[in-house]
């Protein structure tokens, strides 16, 4: 098929490669413009742009699509069979949605209609869901409201992190979109019941509230690593928390370090052991290594 691909982050790269490997003619790749990154703030292309250029596929990265008449006319003139969208980051105007013969298909990292929106992977873990998955959807003008063409679940376990789930769903989505293009399954409307929305994350979402039960904090750490990252403070210094483990219940004031190995009291008399922690300017390290350089004594209150 003659297609356009639209995506930006690492999540979209496996699908781009799978479509190319399946023999489809990828006329153009749309992605977000290069952004400043690193200490020098040099412009860095998106992972999708990097891969597209490696594959020799032309890349476009308009700042906007709404009211971009020249861009819409160019897109319509490409005589596309379909456009594949995966975490692109821009809303497609109706004229663009309607231009390809088979419209635009989205690879969405949830079991729709649950977790429509910007952060479905993190939201599923935060909510304590026991499964996530990928839905291939026919795009319309709504926010992830289009008819479903395929949906495949994957389990969320007590050790699932945003990173592991992201990678599993990215690989699954790549396989599924190739199958959907080959099989052309009939569309099925999304059910009206069970709709939830995953809002865009901010850095503040990572702040740990130690009055929450240990189970919820554990989910927060697993859901928000690597970005925006779960964190607490100590004497005004931000400490990122990379991994925790739930311990047996015992009483203690929320946020209080209970011993010299970073076991911390949480809400409802629940307890967490911090396993990985990071101070500013350093890499993530295990708690034992961290404490050799910065001991934290029992009775210390985190979140201060």
PDB file of N, CA and C in Angstrom, residues 48-152:
ATOM      1  N   UNK A  48      11.426   8.949  15.714  1.00  0.00           N
ATOM      2  CA  UNK A  48      10.838   8.564  14.424  1.00  0.00           C
ATOM      3  C   UNK A  48      11.581   9.234  13.274  1.00  0.00           C
ATOM      4  N   UNK A  49      11.917  10.502  13.414  1.00  0.00           N
ATOM      5  CA  UNK A  49      12.678  11.166  12.352  1.00  0.00           C
ATOM      6  C   UNK A  49      14.025  10.477  12.139  1.00  0.00           C
ATOM      7  N   UNK A  50      14.689  10.161  13.242  1.00  0.00           N
ATOM      8  CA  UNK A  50      15.988   9.484  13.132  1.00  0.00           C
ATOM      9  C   UNK A  50      15.861   8.174  12.365  1.00  0.00           C
ATOM     10  N   UNK A  51      14.834   7.385  12.683  1.00  0.00           N
ATOM     11  CA  UNK A  51      14.665   6.104  11.999  1.00  0.00           C
ATOM     12  C   UNK A  51      14.267   6.306  10.536  1.00  0.00           C
ATOM     13  N   UNK A  52      13.367   7.260  10.277  1.00  0.00           N
ATOM     14  CA  UNK A  52      12.951   7.507   8.900  1.00  0.00           C
ATOM     15  C   UNK A  52      14.136   7.907   8.027  1.00  0.00           C
ATOM     16  N   UNK A  53      14.993   8.765   8.546  1.00  0.00           N
ATOM     17  CA  UNK A  53      16.163   9.187   7.778  1.00  0.00           C
ATOM     18  C   UNK A  53      17.126   8.021   7.569  1.00  0.00           C
ATOM     19  N   UNK A  54      17.235   7.151   8.570  1.00  0.00           N
ATOM     20  CA  UNK A  54      18.061   5.949   8.414  1.00  0.00           C
ATOM     21  C   UNK A  54      17.524   5.057   7.298  1.00  0.00           C
ATOM     22  N   UNK A  55      16.195   4.993   7.179  1.00  0.00           N
ATOM     23  CA  UNK A  55      15.552   4.164   6.153  1.00  0.00           C
ATOM     24  C   UNK A  55      15.438   4.877   4.810  1.00  0.00           C
ATOM     25  N   UNK A  56      15.823   6.142   4.764  1.00  0.00           N
ATOM     26  CA  UNK A  56      15.752   6.879   3.510  1.00  0.00           C
ATOM     27  C   UNK A  56      14.364   7.345   3.136  1.00  0.00           C
ATOM     28  N   UNK A  57      13.514   7.578   4.131  1.00  0.00           N
ATOM     29  CA  UNK A  57      12.141   8.017   3.885  1.00  0.00           C
ATOM     30  C   UNK A  57      12.052   9.522   4.103  1.00  0.00           C
ATOM     31  N   UNK A  58      11.439  10.261   3.183  1.00  0.00           N
ATOM     32  CA  UNK A  58      11.305  11.718   3.373  1.00  0.00           C
ATOM     33  C   UNK A  58      10.549  12.048   4.654  1.00  0.00           C
ATOM     34  N   UNK A  59      10.984  13.125   5.326  1.00  0.00           N
ATOM     35  CA  UNK A  59      10.403  13.516   6.609  1.00  0.00           C
ATOM     36  C   UNK A  59       9.863  14.935   6.521  1.00  0.00           C
ATOM     37  N   UNK A  60       8.680  15.135   7.089  1.00  0.00           N
ATOM     38  CA  UNK A  60       8.104  16.473   7.247  1.00  0.00           C
ATOM     39  C   UNK A  60       7.799  16.669   8.727  1.00  0.00           C
ATOM     40  N   UNK A  61       8.060  17.875   9.227  1.00  0.00           N
ATOM     41  CA  UNK A  61       7.738  18.140  10.639  1.00  0.00           C
ATOM     42  C   UNK A  61       7.149  19.539  10.781  1.00  0.00           C
ATOM     43  N   UNK A  62       5.925  19.726  10.279  1.00  0.00           N
ATOM     44  CA  UNK A  62       5.272  21.032  10.433  1.00  0.00           C
ATOM     45  C   UNK A  62       4.980  21.332  11.898  1.00  0.00           C
ATOM     46  N   UNK A  63       5.029  22.612  12.245  1.00  0.00           N
ATOM     47  CA  UNK A  63       4.701  23.021  13.607  1.00  0.00           C
ATOM     48  C   UNK A  63       3.219  22.836  13.903  1.00  0.00           C
ATOM     49  N   UNK A  64       2.384  22.982  12.879  1.00  0.00           N
ATOM     50  CA  UNK A  64       0.947  22.819  13.065  1.00  0.00           C
ATOM     51  C   UNK A  64       0.327  22.305  11.774  1.00  0.00           C
ATOM     52  N   UNK A  65      -0.870  21.764  11.895  1.00  0.00           N
ATOM     53  CA  UNK A  65      -1.626  21.291  10.734  1.00  0.00           C
ATOM     54  C   UNK A  65      -2.936  22.053  10.558  1.00  0.00           C
ATOM     55  N   UNK A  66      -3.480  22.532  11.662  1.00  0.00           N
ATOM     56  CA  UNK A  66      -4.731  23.283  11.581  1.00  0.00           C
ATOM     57  C   UNK A  66      -4.522  24.561  10.764  1.00  0.00           C
ATOM     58  N   UNK A  67      -5.376  24.748   9.768  1.00  0.00           N
ATOM     59  CA  UNK A  67      -5.327  25.917   8.874  1.00  0.00           C
ATOM     60  C   UNK A  67      -4.043  25.995   8.045  1.00  0.00           C
ATOM     61  N   UNK A  68      -3.305  24.906   7.959  1.00  0.00           N
ATOM     62  CA  UNK A  68      -2.101  24.858   7.123  1.00  0.00           C
ATOM     63  C   UNK A  68      -2.505  24.369   5.730  1.00  0.00           C
ATOM     64  N   UNK A  69      -3.089  25.251   4.957  1.00  0.00           N
ATOM     65  CA  UNK A  69      -3.723  24.863   3.701  1.00  0.00           C
ATOM     66  C   UNK A  69      -2.741  24.235   2.719  1.00  0.00           C
ATOM     67  N   UNK A  70      -1.556  24.790   2.599  1.00  0.00           N
ATOM     68  CA  UNK A  70      -0.571  24.228   1.664  1.00  0.00           C
ATOM     69  C   UNK A  70      -0.214  22.794   2.054  1.00  0.00           C
ATOM     70  N   UNK A  71      -0.067  22.563   3.348  1.00  0.00           N
ATOM     71  CA  UNK A  71       0.263  21.216   3.820  1.00  0.00           C
ATOM     72  C   UNK A  71      -0.865  20.238   3.528  1.00  0.00           C
ATOM     73  N   UNK A  72      -2.099  20.664   3.747  1.00  0.00           N
ATOM     74  CA  UNK A  72      -3.242  19.792   3.506  1.00  0.00           C
ATOM     75  C   UNK A  72      -3.385  19.474   2.029  1.00  0.00           C
ATOM     76  N   UNK A  73      -3.137  20.445   1.188  1.00  0.00           N
ATOM     77  CA  UNK A  73      -3.229  20.207  -0.259  1.00  0.00           C
ATOM     78  C   UNK A  73      -2.125  19.252  -0.724  1.00  0.00           C
ATOM     79  N   UNK A  74      -0.926  19.430  -0.173  1.00  0.00           N
ATOM     80  CA  UNK A  74       0.162  18.508  -0.527  1.00  0.00           C
ATOM     81  C   UNK A  74      -0.176  17.089  -0.105  1.00  0.00           C
ATOM     82  N   UNK A  75      -0.702  16.951   1.104  1.00  0.00           N
ATOM     83  CA  UNK A  75      -1.050  15.627   1.631  1.00  0.00           C
ATOM     84  C   UNK A  75      -2.109  14.960   0.746  1.00  0.00           C
ATOM     85  N   UNK A  76      -3.131  15.712   0.372  1.00  0.00           N
ATOM     86  CA  UNK A  76      -4.203  15.153  -0.464  1.00  0.00           C
ATOM     87  C   UNK A  76      -3.688  14.740  -1.837  1.00  0.00           C
ATOM     88  N   UNK A  77      -2.677  15.430  -2.341  1.00  0.00           N
ATOM     89  CA  UNK A  77      -2.156  15.136  -3.679  1.00  0.00           C
ATOM     90  C   UNK A  77      -1.306  13.868  -3.727  1.00  0.00           C
ATOM     91  N   UNK A  78      -1.007  13.273  -2.581  1.00  0.00           N
ATOM     92  CA  UNK A  78      -0.132  12.090  -2.576  1.00  0.00           C
ATOM     93  C   UNK A  78      -0.849  10.801  -2.940  1.00  0.00           C
ATOM     94  N   UNK A  79      -2.168  10.849  -3.072  1.00  0.00           N
ATOM     95  CA  UNK A  79      -2.955   9.666  -3.481  1.00  0.00           C
ATOM     96  C   UNK A  79      -2.645   8.469  -2.563  1.00  0.00           C
ATOM     97  N   UNK A  80      -2.781   8.692  -1.281  1.00  0.00           N
ATOM     98  CA  UNK A  80      -2.453   7.666  -0.297  1.00  0.00           C
ATOM     99  C   UNK A  80      -3.585   6.659  -0.152  1.00  0.00           C
ATOM    100  N   UNK A  81      -3.210   5.426   0.108  1.00  0.00           N
ATOM    101  CA  UNK A  81      -4.208   4.421   0.473  1.00  0.00           C
ATOM    102  C   UNK A  81      -4.611   4.579   1.940  1.00  0.00           C
ATOM    103  N   UNK A  82      -3.652   4.920   2.795  1.00  0.00           N
ATOM    104  CA  UNK A  82      -3.930   4.999   4.224  1.00  0.00           C
ATOM    105  C   UNK A  82      -2.821   5.806   4.887  1.00  0.00           C
ATOM    106  N   UNK A  83      -3.132   6.393   6.018  1.00  0.00           N
ATOM    107  CA  UNK A  83      -2.114   6.995   6.886  1.00  0.00           C
ATOM    108  C   UNK A  83      -2.149   6.274   8.227  1.00  0.00           C
ATOM    109  N   UNK A  84      -0.976   5.952   8.757  1.00  0.00           N
ATOM    110  CA  UNK A  84      -0.846   5.274  10.048  1.00  0.00           C
ATOM    111  C   UNK A  84      -0.307   6.269  11.070  1.00  0.00           C
ATOM    112  N   UNK A  85      -1.001   6.386  12.190  1.00  0.00           N
ATOM    113  CA  UNK A  85      -0.650   7.363  13.218  1.00  0.00           C
ATOM    114  C   UNK A  85      -0.325   6.620  14.514  1.00  0.00           C
ATOM    115  N   UNK A  86       0.788   6.998  15.141  1.00  0.00           N
ATOM    116  CA  UNK A  86       1.185   6.395  16.418  1.00  0.00           C
ATOM    117  C   UNK A  86       1.860   7.456  17.269  1.00  0.00           C
ATOM    118  N   UNK A  87       1.135   7.986  18.247  1.00  0.00           N
ATOM    119  CA  UNK A  87       1.704   8.976  19.180  1.00  0.00           C
ATOM    120  C   UNK A  87       2.357  10.120  18.426  1.00  0.00           C
ATOM    121  N   UNK A  88       1.641  10.699  17.475  1.00  0.00           N
ATOM    122  CA  UNK A  88       2.194  11.777  16.655  1.00  0.00           C
ATOM    123  C   UNK A  88       2.325  13.068  17.444  1.00  0.00           C
ATOM    124  N   UNK A  89       1.234  13.497  18.105  1.00  0.00           N
ATOM    125  CA  UNK A  89       1.313  14.700  18.926  1.00  0.00           C
ATOM    126  C   UNK A  89       0.611  15.909  18.359  1.00  0.00           C
ATOM    127  N   UNK A  90       0.081  15.816  17.137  1.00  0.00           N
ATOM    128  CA  UNK A  90      -0.724  16.893  16.568  1.00  0.00           C
ATOM    129  C   UNK A  90      -2.095  16.346  16.203  1.00  0.00           C
ATOM    130  N   UNK A  91      -3.117  17.189  16.345  1.00  0.00           N
ATOM    131  CA  UNK A  91      -4.469  16.807  15.950  1.00  0.00           C
ATOM    132  C   UNK A  91      -4.592  16.926  14.430  1.00  0.00           C
ATOM    133  N   UNK A  92      -5.113  15.897  13.794  1.00  0.00           N
ATOM    134  CA  UNK A  92      -5.258  15.912  12.338  1.00  0.00           C
ATOM    135  C   UNK A  92      -6.576  16.570  11.946  1.00  0.00           C
ATOM    136  N   UNK A  93      -6.546  17.556  11.056  1.00  0.00           N
ATOM    137  CA  UNK A  93      -7.792  18.162  10.574  1.00  0.00           C
ATOM    138  C   UNK A  93      -8.620  17.142   9.798  1.00  0.00           C
ATOM    139  N   UNK A  94      -9.912  17.391   9.714  1.00  0.00           N
ATOM    140  CA  UNK A  94     -10.801  16.462   9.018  1.00  0.00           C
ATOM    141  C   UNK A  94     -10.370  16.251   7.571  1.00  0.00           C
ATOM    142  N   UNK A  95      -9.892  17.314   6.914  1.00  0.00           N
ATOM    143  CA  UNK A  95      -9.465  17.160   5.519  1.00  0.00           C
ATOM    144  C   UNK A  95      -8.334  16.145   5.400  1.00  0.00           C
ATOM    145  N   UNK A  96      -7.469  16.096   6.388  1.00  0.00           N
ATOM    146  CA  UNK A  96      -6.369  15.125   6.366  1.00  0.00           C
ATOM    147  C   UNK A  96      -6.868  13.728   6.711  1.00  0.00           C
ATOM    148  N   UNK A  97      -7.805  13.645   7.655  1.00  0.00           N
ATOM    149  CA  UNK A  97      -8.375  12.350   8.018  1.00  0.00           C
ATOM    150  C   UNK A  97      -9.068  11.693   6.830  1.00  0.00           C
ATOM    151  N   UNK A  98      -9.683  12.512   5.987  1.00  0.00           N
ATOM    152  CA  UNK A  98     -10.486  11.989   4.878  1.00  0.00           C
ATOM    153  C   UNK A  98      -9.699  11.784   3.594  1.00  0.00           C
ATOM    154  N   UNK A  99      -8.468  12.285   3.535  1.00  0.00           N
ATOM    155  CA  UNK A  99      -7.734  12.266   2.268  1.00  0.00           C
ATOM    156  C   UNK A  99      -7.343  10.860   1.789  1.00  0.00           C
ATOM    157  N   UNK A 100      -6.761   9.994   2.616  1.00  0.00           N
ATOM    158  CA  UNK A 100      -6.406   8.655   2.126  1.00  0.00           C
ATOM    159  C   UNK A 100      -7.654   7.817   1.843  1.00  0.00           C
ATOM    160  N   UNK A 101      -7.541   6.889   0.924  1.00  0.00           N
ATOM    161  CA  UNK A 101      -8.669   6.043   0.539  1.00  0.00           C
ATOM    162  C   UNK A 101      -9.249   5.306   1.740  1.00  0.00           C
ATOM    163  N   UNK A 102      -8.392   4.767   2.598  1.00  0.00           N
ATOM    164  CA  UNK A 102      -8.841   4.036   3.787  1.00  0.00           C
ATOM    165  C   UNK A 102      -8.754   4.891   5.049  1.00  0.00           C
ATOM    166  N   UNK A 103      -8.590   6.176   4.888  1.00  0.00           N
ATOM    167  CA  UNK A 103      -8.560   7.070   6.023  1.00  0.00           C
ATOM    168  C   UNK A 103      -7.274   6.959   6.816  1.00  0.00           C
ATOM    169  N   UNK A 104      -7.338   7.342   8.079  1.00  0.00           N
ATOM    170  CA  UNK A 104      -6.179   7.318   8.978  1.00  0.00           C
ATOM    171  C   UNK A 104      -6.436   6.336  10.113  1.00  0.00           C
ATOM    172  N   UNK A 105      -5.478   5.462  10.358  1.00  0.00           N
ATOM    173  CA  UNK A 105      -5.583   4.467  11.420  1.00  0.00           C
ATOM    174  C   UNK A 105      -4.613   4.823  12.539  1.00  0.00           C
ATOM    175  N   UNK A 106      -5.076   4.697  13.770  1.00  0.00           N
ATOM    176  CA  UNK A 106      -4.278   5.042  14.937  1.00  0.00           C
ATOM    177  C   UNK A 106      -3.914   3.793  15.727  1.00  0.00           C
ATOM    178  N   UNK A 107      -2.661   3.722  16.150  1.00  0.00           N
ATOM    179  CA  UNK A 107      -2.198   2.663  17.055  1.00  0.00           C
ATOM    180  C   UNK A 107      -2.258   3.238  18.458  1.00  0.00           C
ATOM    181  N   UNK A 108      -3.246   2.827  19.237  1.00  0.00           N
ATOM    182  CA  UNK A 108      -3.463   3.425  20.556  1.00  0.00           C
ATOM    183  C   UNK A 108      -3.128   2.421  21.651  1.00  0.00           C
ATOM    184  N   UNK A 109      -2.369   2.861  22.649  1.00  0.00           N
ATOM    185  CA  UNK A 109      -1.826   1.972  23.677  1.00  0.00           C
ATOM    186  C   UNK A 109      -2.785   1.771  24.843  1.00  0.00           C
ATOM    187  N   UNK A 110      -4.013   1.350  24.541  1.00  0.00           N
ATOM    188  CA  UNK A 110      -4.951   0.954  25.591  1.00  0.00           C
ATOM    189  C   UNK A 110      -6.050   0.120  24.956  1.00  0.00           C
ATOM    190  N   UNK A 111      -6.882  -0.442  25.808  1.00  0.00           N
ATOM    191  CA  UNK A 111      -8.060  -1.176  25.342  1.00  0.00           C
ATOM    192  C   UNK A 111      -9.232  -0.198  25.347  1.00  0.00           C
ATOM    193  N   UNK A 112      -9.414   0.478  24.237  1.00  0.00           N
ATOM    194  CA  UNK A 112     -10.481   1.476  24.146  1.00  0.00           C
ATOM    195  C   UNK A 112     -11.840   0.831  24.410  1.00  0.00           C
ATOM    196  N   UNK A 113     -12.765   1.602  25.051  1.00  0.00           N
ATOM    197  CA  UNK A 113     -12.711   3.042  25.288  1.00  0.00           C
ATOM    198  C   UNK A 113     -12.015   3.460  26.585  1.00  0.00           C
ATOM    199  N   UNK A 114     -11.383   2.509  27.292  1.00  0.00           N
ATOM    200  CA  UNK A 114     -10.658   2.882  28.508  1.00  0.00           C
ATOM    201  C   UNK A 114      -9.346   3.562  28.138  1.00  0.00           C
ATOM    202  N   UNK A 115      -9.089   4.664  28.798  1.00  0.00           N
ATOM    203  CA  UNK A 115      -7.867   5.438  28.644  1.00  0.00           C
ATOM    204  C   UNK A 115      -7.679   6.009  27.250  1.00  0.00           C
ATOM    205  N   UNK A 116      -8.715   6.718  26.798  1.00  0.00           N
ATOM    206  CA  UNK A 116      -8.500   7.625  25.684  1.00  0.00           C
ATOM    207  C   UNK A 116      -7.568   8.740  26.158  1.00  0.00           C
ATOM    208  N   UNK A 117      -6.821   9.329  25.235  1.00  0.00           N
ATOM    209  CA  UNK A 117      -6.028  10.487  25.623  1.00  0.00           C
ATOM    210  C   UNK A 117      -4.529  10.257  25.617  1.00  0.00           C
ATOM    211  N   UNK A 118      -3.806  11.127  26.344  1.00  0.00           N
ATOM    212  CA  UNK A 118      -2.373  11.313  26.140  1.00  0.00           C
ATOM    213  C   UNK A 118      -1.474  10.345  26.903  1.00  0.00           C
ATOM    214  N   UNK A 119      -1.927   9.761  28.007  1.00  0.00           N
ATOM    215  CA  UNK A 119      -1.025   8.952  28.836  1.00  0.00           C
ATOM    216  C   UNK A 119      -1.665   7.610  29.206  1.00  0.00           C
ATOM    217  N   UNK A 120      -2.075   6.818  28.228  1.00  0.00           N
ATOM    218  CA  UNK A 120      -2.796   5.573  28.550  1.00  0.00           C
ATOM    219  C   UNK A 120      -1.945   4.538  29.277  1.00  0.00           C
ATOM    220  N   UNK A 121      -0.663   4.458  28.963  1.00  0.00           N
ATOM    221  CA  UNK A 121       0.190   3.449  29.600  1.00  0.00           C
ATOM    222  C   UNK A 121       0.339   3.754  31.086  1.00  0.00           C
ATOM    223  N   UNK A 122       0.707   4.975  31.401  1.00  0.00           N
ATOM    224  CA  UNK A 122       0.899   5.357  32.802  1.00  0.00           C
ATOM    225  C   UNK A 122      -0.415   5.290  33.582  1.00  0.00           C
ATOM    226  N   UNK A 123      -1.505   5.734  32.940  1.00  0.00           N
ATOM    227  CA  UNK A 123      -2.791   5.779  33.636  1.00  0.00           C
ATOM    228  C   UNK A 123      -3.279   4.389  34.014  1.00  0.00           C
ATOM    229  N   UNK A 124      -3.040   3.405  33.156  1.00  0.00           N
ATOM    230  CA  UNK A 124      -3.472   2.045  33.453  1.00  0.00           C
ATOM    231  C   UNK A 124      -2.750   1.496  34.682  1.00  0.00           C
ATOM    232  N   UNK A 125      -1.442   1.746  34.787  1.00  0.00           N
ATOM    233  CA  UNK A 125      -0.694   1.272  35.951  1.00  0.00           C
ATOM    234  C   UNK A 125      -1.105   2.034  37.205  1.00  0.00           C
ATOM    235  N   UNK A 126      -1.238   3.353  37.101  1.00  0.00           N
ATOM    236  CA  UNK A 126      -1.641   4.164  38.255  1.00  0.00           C
ATOM    237  C   UNK A 126      -2.982   3.720  38.821  1.00  0.00           C
ATOM    238  N   UNK A 127      -3.899   3.351  37.936  1.00  0.00           N
ATOM    239  CA  UNK A 127      -5.242   2.972  38.373  1.00  0.00           C
ATOM    240  C   UNK A 127      -5.311   1.561  38.935  1.00  0.00           C
ATOM    241  N   UNK A 128      -4.229   0.804  38.830  1.00  0.00           N
ATOM    242  CA  UNK A 128      -4.251  -0.566  39.312  1.00  0.00           C
ATOM    243  C   UNK A 128      -4.941  -1.527  38.363  1.00  0.00           C
ATOM    244  N   UNK A 129      -5.034  -1.181  37.079  1.00  0.00           N
ATOM    245  CA  UNK A 129      -5.646  -2.079  36.095  1.00  0.00           C
ATOM    246  C   UNK A 129      -4.859  -3.385  36.025  1.00  0.00           C
ATOM    247  N   UNK A 130      -5.550  -4.464  35.758  1.00  0.00           N
ATOM    248  CA  UNK A 130      -4.888  -5.763  35.621  1.00  0.00           C
ATOM    249  C   UNK A 130      -4.540  -6.089  34.178  1.00  0.00           C
ATOM    250  N   UNK A 131      -4.962  -5.236  33.244  1.00  0.00           N
ATOM    251  CA  UNK A 131      -4.591  -5.453  31.850  1.00  0.00           C
ATOM    252  C   UNK A 131      -4.565  -4.132  31.102  1.00  0.00           C
ATOM    253  N   UNK A 132      -3.765  -4.114  30.066  1.00  0.00           N
ATOM    254  CA  UNK A 132      -3.725  -3.011  29.111  1.00  0.00           C
ATOM    255  C   UNK A 132      -3.816  -3.653  27.731  1.00  0.00           C
ATOM    256  N   UNK A 133      -3.301  -2.994  26.710  1.00  0.00           N
ATOM    257  CA  UNK A 133      -3.342  -3.582  25.388  1.00  0.00           C
ATOM    258  C   UNK A 133      -3.197  -2.534  24.311  1.00  0.00           C
ATOM    259  N   UNK A 134      -3.443  -2.944  23.088  1.00  0.00           N
ATOM    260  CA  UNK A 134      -3.373  -2.046  21.934  1.00  0.00           C
ATOM    261  C   UNK A 134      -4.672  -2.144  21.155  1.00  0.00           C
ATOM    262  N   UNK A 135      -5.169  -0.990  20.740  1.00  0.00           N
ATOM    263  CA  UNK A 135      -6.334  -0.918  19.858  1.00  0.00           C
ATOM    264  C   UNK A 135      -5.908  -0.222  18.569  1.00  0.00           C
ATOM    265  N   UNK A 136      -6.224  -0.844  17.436  1.00  0.00           N
ATOM    266  CA  UNK A 136      -6.079  -0.182  16.138  1.00  0.00           C
ATOM    267  C   UNK A 136      -7.435   0.420  15.806  1.00  0.00           C
ATOM    268  N   UNK A 137      -7.441   1.722  15.580  1.00  0.00           N
ATOM    269  CA  UNK A 137      -8.687   2.482  15.511  1.00  0.00           C
ATOM    270  C   UNK A 137      -8.750   3.301  14.229  1.00  0.00           C
ATOM    271  N   UNK A 138      -9.945   3.349  13.631  1.00  0.00           N
ATOM    272  CA  UNK A 138     -10.199   4.254  12.508  1.00  0.00           C
ATOM    273  C   UNK A 138     -10.400   5.648  13.080  1.00  0.00           C
ATOM    274  N   UNK A 139      -9.538   6.585  12.722  1.00  0.00           N
ATOM    275  CA  UNK A 139      -9.583   7.905  13.340  1.00  0.00           C
ATOM    276  C   UNK A 139     -10.750   8.733  12.830  1.00  0.00           C
ATOM    277  N   UNK A 140     -11.349   9.508  13.753  1.00  0.00           N
ATOM    278  CA  UNK A 140     -12.348  10.496  13.396  1.00  0.00           C
ATOM    279  C   UNK A 140     -11.968  11.799  14.102  1.00  0.00           C
ATOM    280  N   UNK A 141     -12.866  12.772  14.101  1.00  0.00           N
ATOM    281  CA  UNK A 141     -12.513  14.082  14.644  1.00  0.00           C
ATOM    282  C   UNK A 141     -12.517  14.102  16.176  1.00  0.00           C
ATOM    283  N   UNK A 142     -13.018  13.062  16.825  1.00  0.00           N
ATOM    284  CA  UNK A 142     -13.035  13.011  18.281  1.00  0.00           C
ATOM    285  C   UNK A 142     -11.698  12.580  18.849  1.00  0.00           C
ATOM    286  N   UNK A 143     -11.577  12.630  20.173  1.00  0.00           N
ATOM    287  CA  UNK A 143     -10.366  12.206  20.859  1.00  0.00           C
ATOM    288  C   UNK A 143     -10.406  10.704  21.107  1.00  0.00           C
ATOM    289  N   UNK A 144      -9.788   9.949  20.215  1.00  0.00           N
ATOM    290  CA  UNK A 144      -9.721   8.486  20.330  1.00  0.00           C
ATOM    291  C   UNK A 144     -11.107   7.853  20.396  1.00  0.00           C
ATOM    292  N   UNK A 145     -12.031   8.372  19.599  1.00  0.00           N
ATOM    293  CA  UNK A 145     -13.418   7.905  19.634  1.00  0.00           C
ATOM    294  C   UNK A 145     -13.799   7.039  18.432  1.00  0.00           C
ATOM    295  N   UNK A 146     -12.881   6.833  17.494  1.00  0.00           N
ATOM    296  CA  UNK A 146     -13.219   6.155  16.251  1.00  0.00           C
ATOM    297  C   UNK A 146     -13.491   4.671  16.418  1.00  0.00           C
ATOM    298  N   UNK A 147     -14.011   4.080  15.362  1.00  0.00           N
ATOM    299  CA  UNK A 147     -14.343   2.654  15.365  1.00  0.00           C
ATOM    300  C   UNK A 147     -13.074   1.805  15.479  1.00  0.00           C
ATOM    301  N   UNK A 148     -13.203   0.683  16.174  1.00  0.00           N
ATOM    302  CA  UNK A 148     -12.066  -0.201  16.415  1.00  0.00           C
ATOM    303  C   UNK A 148     -11.969  -1.260  15.326  1.00  0.00           C
ATOM    304  N   UNK A 149     -10.739  -1.517  14.889  1.00  0.00           N
ATOM    305  CA  UNK A 149     -10.477  -2.551  13.886  1.00  0.00           C
ATOM    306  C   UNK A 149      -9.834  -3.785  14.503  1.00  0.00           C
ATOM    307  N   UNK A 150      -9.145  -3.619  15.599  1.00  0.00           N
ATOM    308  CA  UNK A 150      -8.524  -4.743  16.305  1.00  0.00           C
ATOM    309  C   UNK A 150      -8.165  -4.293  17.706  1.00  0.00           C
ATOM    310  N   UNK A 151      -8.202  -5.243  18.638  1.00  0.00           N
ATOM    311  CA  UNK A 151      -7.865  -4.940  20.031  1.00  0.00           C
ATOM    312  C   UNK A 151      -7.291  -6.195  20.666  1.00  0.00           C
ATOM    313  N   UNK A 152      -6.100  -6.071  21.256  1.00  0.00           N
ATOM    314  CA  UNK A 152      -5.421  -7.221  21.855  1.00  0.00           C
ATOM    315  C   UNK A 152      -4.955  -6.846  23.260  1.00  0.00           C
TER     316      UNK A 152
END
